[in-house]
């Protein structure tokens, strides 16, 4: 039997049924979108948490097990010494960004206005060593 009457109109129960079917499809699409969004957000949360944990663990591993402290000592400049050679000998790369940074500190400590140093002069130089507890 046809769903339409002889005049070509739909029956009220058919209209309600089609409306219910359409509303169910819309509701299922909304639920699917919501579930997909929850899946994406969960994945992002897990990825962010794992990156944070791994970076924390890598920072914990790279920190020294013993704490180093800054000390100062006096040295006597020889004929072949330059601030650069002194920096290469006493500088700790873990605590200074560059040789220039170390040389600037040595110049500041010793009140040097330029990089000229002379044999038999005394300089105070910083160095790092493991803290003695």
PDB file of N, CA, C and O in Angstrom, residues 37-85:
ATOM      1  N   UNK A  37      35.277  14.943  19.125  1.00  0.00           N
ATOM      2  CA  UNK A  37      35.941  16.057  19.798  1.00  0.00           C
ATOM      3  C   UNK A  37      36.551  15.598  21.123  1.00  0.00           C
ATOM      4  O   UNK A  37      37.688  15.957  21.444  1.00  0.00           O
ATOM      5  N   UNK A  38      35.820  14.784  21.871  1.00  0.00           N
ATOM      6  CA  UNK A  38      36.358  14.244  23.121  1.00  0.00           C
ATOM      7  C   UNK A  38      37.574  13.362  22.861  1.00  0.00           C
ATOM      8  O   UNK A  38      38.555  13.409  23.609  1.00  0.00           O
ATOM      9  N   UNK A  39      37.552  12.581  21.789  1.00  0.00           N
ATOM     10  CA  UNK A  39      38.683  11.740  21.430  1.00  0.00           C
ATOM     11  C   UNK A  39      39.907  12.591  21.101  1.00  0.00           C
ATOM     12  O   UNK A  39      41.012  12.332  21.577  1.00  0.00           O
ATOM     13  N   UNK A  40      39.721  13.641  20.310  1.00  0.00           N
ATOM     14  CA  UNK A  40      40.827  14.525  19.933  1.00  0.00           C
ATOM     15  C   UNK A  40      41.384  15.237  21.162  1.00  0.00           C
ATOM     16  O   UNK A  40      42.603  15.315  21.349  1.00  0.00           O
ATOM     17  N   UNK A  41      40.516  15.755  22.012  1.00  0.00           N
ATOM     18  CA  UNK A  41      40.968  16.444  23.221  1.00  0.00           C
ATOM     19  C   UNK A  41      41.704  15.489  24.165  1.00  0.00           C
ATOM     20  O   UNK A  41      42.713  15.870  24.769  1.00  0.00           O
ATOM     21  N   UNK A  42      41.223  14.264  24.283  1.00  0.00           N
ATOM     22  CA  UNK A  42      41.899  13.276  25.125  1.00  0.00           C
ATOM     23  C   UNK A  42      43.286  12.976  24.577  1.00  0.00           C
ATOM     24  O   UNK A  42      44.262  12.914  25.338  1.00  0.00           O
ATOM     25  N   UNK A  43      43.387  12.811  23.260  1.00  0.00           N
ATOM     26  CA  UNK A  43      44.687  12.562  22.643  1.00  0.00           C
ATOM     27  C   UNK A  43      45.643  13.731  22.894  1.00  0.00           C
ATOM     28  O   UNK A  43      46.803  13.528  23.242  1.00  0.00           O
ATOM     29  N   UNK A  44      45.152  14.968  22.732  1.00  0.00           N
ATOM     30  CA  UNK A  44      45.993  16.150  22.979  1.00  0.00           C
ATOM     31  C   UNK A  44      46.439  16.212  24.436  1.00  0.00           C
ATOM     32  O   UNK A  44      47.598  16.535  24.715  1.00  0.00           O
ATOM     33  N   UNK A  45      45.547  15.904  25.350  1.00  0.00           N
ATOM     34  CA  UNK A  45      45.883  15.915  26.769  1.00  0.00           C
ATOM     35  C   UNK A  45      46.949  14.871  27.084  1.00  0.00           C
ATOM     36  O   UNK A  45      47.919  15.149  27.795  1.00  0.00           O
ATOM     37  N   UNK A  46      46.797  13.684  26.530  1.00  0.00           N
ATOM     38  CA  UNK A  46      47.786  12.622  26.761  1.00  0.00           C
ATOM     39  C   UNK A  46      49.128  13.009  26.164  1.00  0.00           C
ATOM     40  O   UNK A  46      50.179  12.825  26.796  1.00  0.00           O
ATOM     41  N   UNK A  47      49.128  13.565  24.956  1.00  0.00           N
ATOM     42  CA  UNK A  47      50.380  13.978  24.315  1.00  0.00           C
ATOM     43  C   UNK A  47      51.068  15.071  25.127  1.00  0.00           C
ATOM     44  O   UNK A  47      52.284  15.035  25.354  1.00  0.00           O
ATOM     45  N   UNK A  48      50.310  16.059  25.580  1.00  0.00           N
ATOM     46  CA  UNK A  48      50.875  17.148  26.379  1.00  0.00           C
ATOM     47  C   UNK A  48      51.446  16.625  27.696  1.00  0.00           C
ATOM     48  O   UNK A  48      52.545  17.007  28.098  1.00  0.00           O
ATOM     49  N   UNK A  49      50.707  15.746  28.339  1.00  0.00           N
ATOM     50  CA  UNK A  49      51.187  15.192  29.611  1.00  0.00           C
ATOM     51  C   UNK A  49      52.449  14.360  29.417  1.00  0.00           C
ATOM     52  O   UNK A  49      53.389  14.457  30.213  1.00  0.00           O
ATOM     53  N   UNK A  50      52.499  13.580  28.346  1.00  0.00           N
ATOM     54  CA  UNK A  50      53.694  12.753  28.134  1.00  0.00           C
ATOM     55  C   UNK A  50      54.906  13.613  27.790  1.00  0.00           C
ATOM     56  O   UNK A  50      56.017  13.326  28.236  1.00  0.00           O
ATOM     57  N   UNK A  51      54.714  14.687  27.038  1.00  0.00           N
ATOM     58  CA  UNK A  51      55.819  15.595  26.733  1.00  0.00           C
ATOM     59  C   UNK A  51      56.308  16.274  28.006  1.00  0.00           C
ATOM     60  O   UNK A  51      57.516  16.390  28.240  1.00  0.00           O
ATOM     61  N   UNK A  52      55.378  16.717  28.845  1.00  0.00           N
ATOM     62  CA  UNK A  52      55.759  17.380  30.096  1.00  0.00           C
ATOM     63  C   UNK A  52      56.526  16.421  31.013  1.00  0.00           C
ATOM     64  O   UNK A  52      57.546  16.791  31.586  1.00  0.00           O
ATOM     65  N   UNK A  53      56.051  15.196  31.119  1.00  0.00           N
ATOM     66  CA  UNK A  53      56.719  14.219  31.980  1.00  0.00           C
ATOM     67  C   UNK A  53      58.101  13.877  31.442  1.00  0.00           C
ATOM     68  O   UNK A  53      59.076  13.813  32.194  1.00  0.00           O
ATOM     69  N   UNK A  54      58.204  13.692  30.128  1.00  0.00           N
ATOM     70  CA  UNK A  54      59.514  13.341  29.564  1.00  0.00           C
ATOM     71  C   UNK A  54      60.502  14.490  29.685  1.00  0.00           C
ATOM     72  O   UNK A  54      61.684  14.272  29.936  1.00  0.00           O
ATOM     73  N   UNK A  55      60.033  15.726  29.536  1.00  0.00           N
ATOM     74  CA  UNK A  55      60.959  16.852  29.696  1.00  0.00           C
ATOM     75  C   UNK A  55      61.380  17.003  31.151  1.00  0.00           C
ATOM     76  O   UNK A  55      62.526  17.335  31.441  1.00  0.00           O
ATOM     77  N   UNK A  56      60.473  16.749  32.071  1.00  0.00           N
ATOM     78  CA  UNK A  56      60.826  16.801  33.492  1.00  0.00           C
ATOM     79  C   UNK A  56      61.852  15.737  33.817  1.00  0.00           C
ATOM     80  O   UNK A  56      62.840  16.007  34.501  1.00  0.00           O
ATOM     81  N   UNK A  57      61.641  14.523  33.293  1.00  0.00           N
ATOM     82  CA  UNK A  57      62.581  13.437  33.566  1.00  0.00           C
ATOM     83  C   UNK A  57      63.941  13.722  32.947  1.00  0.00           C
ATOM     84  O   UNK A  57      64.965  13.424  33.535  1.00  0.00           O
ATOM     85  N   UNK A  58      63.966  14.325  31.743  1.00  0.00           N
ATOM     86  CA  UNK A  58      65.260  14.600  31.114  1.00  0.00           C
ATOM     87  C   UNK A  58      65.991  15.703  31.867  1.00  0.00           C
ATOM     88  O   UNK A  58      67.211  15.673  31.975  1.00  0.00           O
ATOM     89  N   UNK A  59      65.276  16.692  32.403  1.00  0.00           N
ATOM     90  CA  UNK A  59      65.917  17.728  33.214  1.00  0.00           C
ATOM     91  C   UNK A  59      66.466  17.143  34.503  1.00  0.00           C
ATOM     92  O   UNK A  59      67.528  17.531  34.964  1.00  0.00           O
ATOM     93  N   UNK A  60      65.744  16.214  35.071  1.00  0.00           N
ATOM     94  CA  UNK A  60      66.201  15.604  36.312  1.00  0.00           C
ATOM     95  C   UNK A  60      67.457  14.777  36.079  1.00  0.00           C
ATOM     96  O   UNK A  60      68.345  14.742  36.916  1.00  0.00           O
ATOM     97  N   UNK A  61      67.567  14.140  34.931  1.00  0.00           N
ATOM     98  CA  UNK A  61      68.740  13.320  34.642  1.00  0.00           C
ATOM     99  C   UNK A  61      69.958  14.176  34.362  1.00  0.00           C
ATOM    100  O   UNK A  61      71.059  13.803  34.686  1.00  0.00           O
ATOM    101  N   UNK A  62      69.745  15.333  33.726  1.00  0.00           N
ATOM    102  CA  UNK A  62      70.890  16.138  33.316  1.00  0.00           C
ATOM    103  C   UNK A  62      71.477  16.964  34.459  1.00  0.00           C
ATOM    104  O   UNK A  62      72.584  17.447  34.353  1.00  0.00           O
ATOM    105  N   UNK A  63      70.729  17.139  35.536  1.00  0.00           N
ATOM    106  CA  UNK A  63      71.278  17.919  36.642  1.00  0.00           C
ATOM    107  C   UNK A  63      72.345  17.109  37.363  1.00  0.00           C
ATOM    108  O   UNK A  63      72.208  15.907  37.555  1.00  0.00           O
ATOM    109  N   UNK A  64      73.436  17.749  37.754  1.00  0.00           N
ATOM    110  CA  UNK A  64      74.517  17.000  38.392  1.00  0.00           C
ATOM    111  C   UNK A  64      74.082  16.461  39.742  1.00  0.00           C
ATOM    112  O   UNK A  64      73.293  17.067  40.450  1.00  0.00           O
ATOM    113  N   UNK A  65      74.648  15.314  40.092  1.00  0.00           N
ATOM    114  CA  UNK A  65      74.278  14.708  41.366  1.00  0.00           C
ATOM    115  C   UNK A  65      74.919  15.458  42.528  1.00  0.00           C
ATOM    116  O   UNK A  65      74.434  15.427  43.632  1.00  0.00           O
ATOM    117  N   UNK A  66      76.044  16.133  42.246  1.00  0.00           N
ATOM    118  CA  UNK A  66      76.694  16.929  43.275  1.00  0.00           C
ATOM    119  C   UNK A  66      76.671  18.382  42.837  1.00  0.00           C
ATOM    120  O   UNK A  66      76.893  18.701  41.679  1.00  0.00           O
ATOM    121  N   UNK A  67      76.402  19.237  43.762  1.00  0.00           N
ATOM    122  CA  UNK A  67      76.296  20.653  43.466  1.00  0.00           C
ATOM    123  C   UNK A  67      77.683  21.273  43.366  1.00  0.00           C
ATOM    124  O   UNK A  67      78.557  21.032  44.192  1.00  0.00           O
ATOM    125  N   UNK A  68      77.888  22.087  42.320  1.00  0.00           N
ATOM    126  CA  UNK A  68      79.182  22.758  42.187  1.00  0.00           C
ATOM    127  C   UNK A  68      79.062  24.204  42.664  1.00  0.00           C
ATOM    128  O   UNK A  68      78.017  24.818  42.543  1.00  0.00           O
ATOM    129  N   UNK A  69      80.139  24.715  43.210  1.00  0.00           N
ATOM    130  CA  UNK A  69      80.172  26.075  43.742  1.00  0.00           C
ATOM    131  C   UNK A  69      81.260  26.880  43.034  1.00  0.00           C
ATOM    132  O   UNK A  69      82.220  26.330  42.512  1.00  0.00           O
ATOM    133  N   UNK A  70      81.079  28.177  43.071  1.00  0.00           N
ATOM    134  CA  UNK A  70      82.047  29.077  42.450  1.00  0.00           C
ATOM    135  C   UNK A  70      83.112  29.455  43.474  1.00  0.00           C
ATOM    136  O   UNK A  70      82.810  29.828  44.599  1.00  0.00           O
ATOM    137  N   UNK A  71      84.366  29.330  43.044  1.00  0.00           N
ATOM    138  CA  UNK A  71      85.499  29.697  43.882  1.00  0.00           C
ATOM    139  C   UNK A  71      86.377  30.678  43.107  1.00  0.00           C
ATOM    140  O   UNK A  71      86.225  30.845  41.898  1.00  0.00           O
ATOM    141  N   UNK A  72      87.308  31.300  43.822  1.00  0.00           N
ATOM    142  CA  UNK A  72      88.250  32.235  43.200  1.00  0.00           C
ATOM    143  C   UNK A  72      89.661  31.853  43.620  1.00  0.00           C
ATOM    144  O   UNK A  72      89.882  31.400  44.732  1.00  0.00           O
ATOM    145  N   UNK A  73      90.588  32.036  42.689  1.00  0.00           N
ATOM    146  CA  UNK A  73      91.984  31.812  43.048  1.00  0.00           C
ATOM    147  C   UNK A  73      92.849  32.848  42.337  1.00  0.00           C
ATOM    148  O   UNK A  73      92.463  33.415  41.319  1.00  0.00           O
ATOM    149  N   UNK A  74      94.011  33.060  42.906  1.00  0.00           N
ATOM    150  CA  UNK A  74      94.960  34.014  42.340  1.00  0.00           C
ATOM    151  C   UNK A  74      95.972  33.240  41.497  1.00  0.00           C
ATOM    152  O   UNK A  74      96.485  32.214  41.934  1.00  0.00           O
ATOM    153  N   UNK A  75      96.235  33.756  40.305  1.00  0.00           N
ATOM    154  CA  UNK A  75      97.241  33.131  39.440  1.00  0.00           C
ATOM    155  C   UNK A  75      98.284  34.175  39.064  1.00  0.00           C
ATOM    156  O   UNK A  75      98.017  35.385  39.107  1.00  0.00           O
ATOM    157  N   UNK A  76      99.470  33.720  38.699  1.00  0.00           N
ATOM    158  CA  UNK A  76     100.530  34.601  38.228  1.00  0.00           C
ATOM    159  C   UNK A  76     100.587  34.462  36.710  1.00  0.00           C
ATOM    160  O   UNK A  76     100.664  33.349  36.176  1.00  0.00           O
ATOM    161  N   UNK A  77     100.534  35.586  36.014  1.00  0.00           N
ATOM    162  CA  UNK A  77     100.533  35.585  34.555  1.00  0.00           C
ATOM    163  C   UNK A  77     101.943  35.288  34.054  1.00  0.00           C
ATOM    164  O   UNK A  77     102.919  35.886  34.509  1.00  0.00           O
ATOM    165  N   UNK A  78     102.036  34.365  33.095  1.00  0.00           N
ATOM    166  CA  UNK A  78     103.333  34.069  32.478  1.00  0.00           C
ATOM    167  C   UNK A  78     103.457  34.845  31.164  1.00  0.00           C
ATOM    168  O   UNK A  78     102.507  35.503  30.724  1.00  0.00           O
ATOM    169  N   UNK A  79     104.612  34.760  30.526  1.00  0.00           N
ATOM    170  CA  UNK A  79     104.865  35.506  29.287  1.00  0.00           C
ATOM    171  C   UNK A  79     103.895  35.133  28.165  1.00  0.00           C
ATOM    172  O   UNK A  79     103.491  35.988  27.374  1.00  0.00           O
ATOM    173  N   UNK A  80     103.525  33.875  28.092  1.00  0.00           N
ATOM    174  CA  UNK A  80     102.685  33.417  26.974  1.00  0.00           C
ATOM    175  C   UNK A  80     101.188  33.485  27.268  1.00  0.00           C
ATOM    176  O   UNK A  80     100.374  33.151  26.412  1.00  0.00           O
ATOM    177  N   UNK A  81     100.792  33.916  28.454  1.00  0.00           N
ATOM    178  CA  UNK A  81      99.375  33.945  28.824  1.00  0.00           C
ATOM    179  C   UNK A  81      98.633  35.097  28.168  1.00  0.00           C
ATOM    180  O   UNK A  81      99.150  36.208  28.019  1.00  0.00           O
ATOM    181  N   UNK A  82      97.399  34.803  27.787  1.00  0.00           N
ATOM    182  CA  UNK A  82      96.444  35.827  27.348  1.00  0.00           C
ATOM    183  C   UNK A  82      95.163  35.568  28.135  1.00  0.00           C
ATOM    184  O   UNK A  82      95.003  34.496  28.755  1.00  0.00           O
ATOM    185  N   UNK A  83      94.263  36.515  28.103  1.00  0.00           N
ATOM    186  CA  UNK A  83      92.989  36.283  28.790  1.00  0.00           C
ATOM    187  C   UNK A  83      92.264  35.086  28.172  1.00  0.00           C
ATOM    188  O   UNK A  83      91.601  34.322  28.864  1.00  0.00           O
ATOM    189  N   UNK A  84      92.419  34.918  26.871  1.00  0.00           N
ATOM    190  CA  UNK A  84      91.786  33.792  26.186  1.00  0.00           C
ATOM    191  C   UNK A  84      92.359  32.465  26.690  1.00  0.00           C
ATOM    192  O   UNK A  84      91.603  31.533  26.989  1.00  0.00           O
ATOM    193  N   UNK A  85      93.671  32.355  26.789  1.00  0.00           N
ATOM    194  CA  UNK A  85      94.279  31.101  27.249  1.00  0.00           C
ATOM    195  C   UNK A  85      93.933  30.820  28.718  1.00  0.00           C
ATOM    196  O   UNK A  85      93.723  29.675  29.108  1.00  0.00           O
TER     197      UNK A  85
END
